[in-house]
Amino acid sequence: MSDKLHLTPEDQFPADLETVPDHELQVLDSQVQRQLDHEVVLDGEPNPETEFRHYELDEEFNDRDKR
């Protein structure tokens, strides 16, 4: 897992979040959230790819809570 603070839309993102360990998923979520905040401040709106990643992470967290 990367030590970067933000995960830009150009950075790699796991194809299957189910295989990502909990700790790494939390780091990934923090990186995507920081990127969302960064995009909103700079551009006034998030990049669609970043929004999609944020949605995918939320769905994975919800699925894990149900297990």
PDB file of C-alpha atoms in Angstrom:
ATOM      1  CA  MET A   1       0.000   0.000   0.000  1.00  0.00           C
ATOM      2  CA  SER A   2       1.202   3.462  -0.838  1.00  0.00           C
ATOM      3  CA  ASP A   3       2.372   6.043   1.689  1.00  0.00           C
ATOM      4  CA  LYS A   4       0.753   8.823  -0.361  1.00  0.00           C
ATOM      5  CA  LEU A   5      -1.755  11.104   1.373  1.00  0.00           C
ATOM      6  CA  HIS A   6      -4.028  11.381  -1.691  1.00  0.00           C
ATOM      7  CA  LEU A   7      -5.067   8.814  -4.267  1.00  0.00           C
ATOM      8  CA  THR A   8      -5.470  10.671  -7.554  1.00  0.00           C
ATOM      9  CA  PRO A   9      -7.767   9.369 -10.299  1.00  0.00           C
ATOM     10  CA  GLU A  10      -4.643   8.364 -12.233  1.00  0.00           C
ATOM     11  CA  ASP A  11      -3.300   6.208  -9.368  1.00  0.00           C
ATOM     12  CA  GLN A  12      -4.029   2.492  -9.349  1.00  0.00           C
ATOM     13  CA  PHE A  13      -7.077   1.305  -7.462  1.00  0.00           C
ATOM     14  CA  PRO A  14      -7.799  -2.334  -6.519  1.00  0.00           C
ATOM     15  CA  ALA A  15     -10.134  -4.103  -8.918  1.00  0.00           C
ATOM     16  CA  ASP A  16     -11.617  -6.211  -6.112  1.00  0.00           C
ATOM     17  CA  LEU A  17     -11.979  -4.480  -2.757  1.00  0.00           C
ATOM     18  CA  GLU A  18     -13.096  -7.747  -1.116  1.00  0.00           C
ATOM     19  CA  THR A  19      -9.495  -8.967  -1.242  1.00  0.00           C
ATOM     20  CA  VAL A  20      -8.068  -5.866   0.473  1.00  0.00           C
ATOM     21  CA  PRO A  21      -7.333  -6.366   4.193  1.00  0.00           C
ATOM     22  CA  ASP A  22      -9.258  -4.137   6.621  1.00  0.00           C
ATOM     23  CA  HIS A  23      -6.267  -1.978   7.549  1.00  0.00           C
ATOM     24  CA  GLU A  24      -5.353  -1.325   3.913  1.00  0.00           C
ATOM     25  CA  LEU A  25      -8.988  -0.579   3.094  1.00  0.00           C
ATOM     26  CA  GLN A  26      -9.044   2.072   5.811  1.00  0.00           C
ATOM     27  CA  VAL A  27      -5.852   3.642   4.429  1.00  0.00           C
ATOM     28  CA  LEU A  28      -7.310   3.589   0.923  1.00  0.00           C
ATOM     29  CA  ASP A  29     -10.490   5.225   2.197  1.00  0.00           C
ATOM     30  CA  SER A  30      -8.477   7.997   3.864  1.00  0.00           C
ATOM     31  CA  GLN A  31      -6.505   8.604   0.670  1.00  0.00           C
ATOM     32  CA  VAL A  32      -9.668   8.826  -1.442  1.00  0.00           C
ATOM     33  CA  GLN A  33     -11.374  11.113   1.101  1.00  0.00           C
ATOM     34  CA  ARG A  34      -8.377  13.456   1.104  1.00  0.00           C
ATOM     35  CA  GLN A  35      -8.415  13.486  -2.695  1.00  0.00           C
ATOM     36  CA  LEU A  36     -12.141  14.296  -2.711  1.00  0.00           C
ATOM     37  CA  ASP A  37     -11.558  17.196  -0.331  1.00  0.00           C
ATOM     38  CA  HIS A  38      -8.612  18.405  -2.421  1.00  0.00           C
ATOM     39  CA  GLU A  39     -10.621  18.323  -5.662  1.00  0.00           C
ATOM     40  CA  VAL A  40     -13.572  20.189  -4.143  1.00  0.00           C
ATOM     41  CA  VAL A  41     -11.302  22.926  -2.795  1.00  0.00           C
ATOM     42  CA  LEU A  42      -9.368  23.307  -6.068  1.00  0.00           C
ATOM     43  CA  ASP A  43     -12.040  22.641  -8.689  1.00  0.00           C
ATOM     44  CA  GLY A  44     -15.303  23.153  -6.835  1.00  0.00           C
ATOM     45  CA  GLU A  45     -16.370  19.555  -7.511  1.00  0.00           C
ATOM     46  CA  PRO A  46     -14.884  16.069  -7.306  1.00  0.00           C
ATOM     47  CA  ASN A  47     -13.555  14.112 -10.251  1.00  0.00           C
ATOM     48  CA  PRO A  48     -16.066  11.407 -11.299  1.00  0.00           C
ATOM     49  CA  GLU A  49     -13.434   8.684 -10.826  1.00  0.00           C
ATOM     50  CA  THR A  50     -12.739   9.826  -7.274  1.00  0.00           C
ATOM     51  CA  GLU A  51     -16.475   9.937  -6.544  1.00  0.00           C
ATOM     52  CA  PHE A  52     -16.857   6.405  -7.916  1.00  0.00           C
ATOM     53  CA  ARG A  53     -13.977   5.140  -5.771  1.00  0.00           C
ATOM     54  CA  HIS A  54     -15.494   6.761  -2.698  1.00  0.00           C
ATOM     55  CA  TYR A  55     -18.820   5.072  -3.446  1.00  0.00           C
ATOM     56  CA  GLU A  56     -17.126   1.682  -3.981  1.00  0.00           C
ATOM     57  CA  LEU A  57     -15.294   1.978  -0.665  1.00  0.00           C
ATOM     58  CA  ASP A  58     -18.506   2.896   1.167  1.00  0.00           C
ATOM     59  CA  GLU A  59     -20.222  -0.140  -0.346  1.00  0.00           C
ATOM     60  CA  GLU A  60     -17.374  -2.424   0.715  1.00  0.00           C
ATOM     61  CA  PHE A  61     -17.436  -1.089   4.281  1.00  0.00           C
ATOM     62  CA  ASN A  62     -21.210  -1.635   4.397  1.00  0.00           C
ATOM     63  CA  ASP A  63     -20.813  -5.193   3.098  1.00  0.00           C
ATOM     64  CA  ARG A  64     -18.138  -5.950   5.688  1.00  0.00           C
ATOM     65  CA  ASP A  65     -20.332  -4.589   8.485  1.00  0.00           C
ATOM     66  CA  LYS A  66     -23.021  -7.088   7.460  1.00  0.00           C
ATOM     67  CA  ARG A  67     -20.623 -10.080   7.576  1.00  0.00           C
TER      68      ARG A  67
END
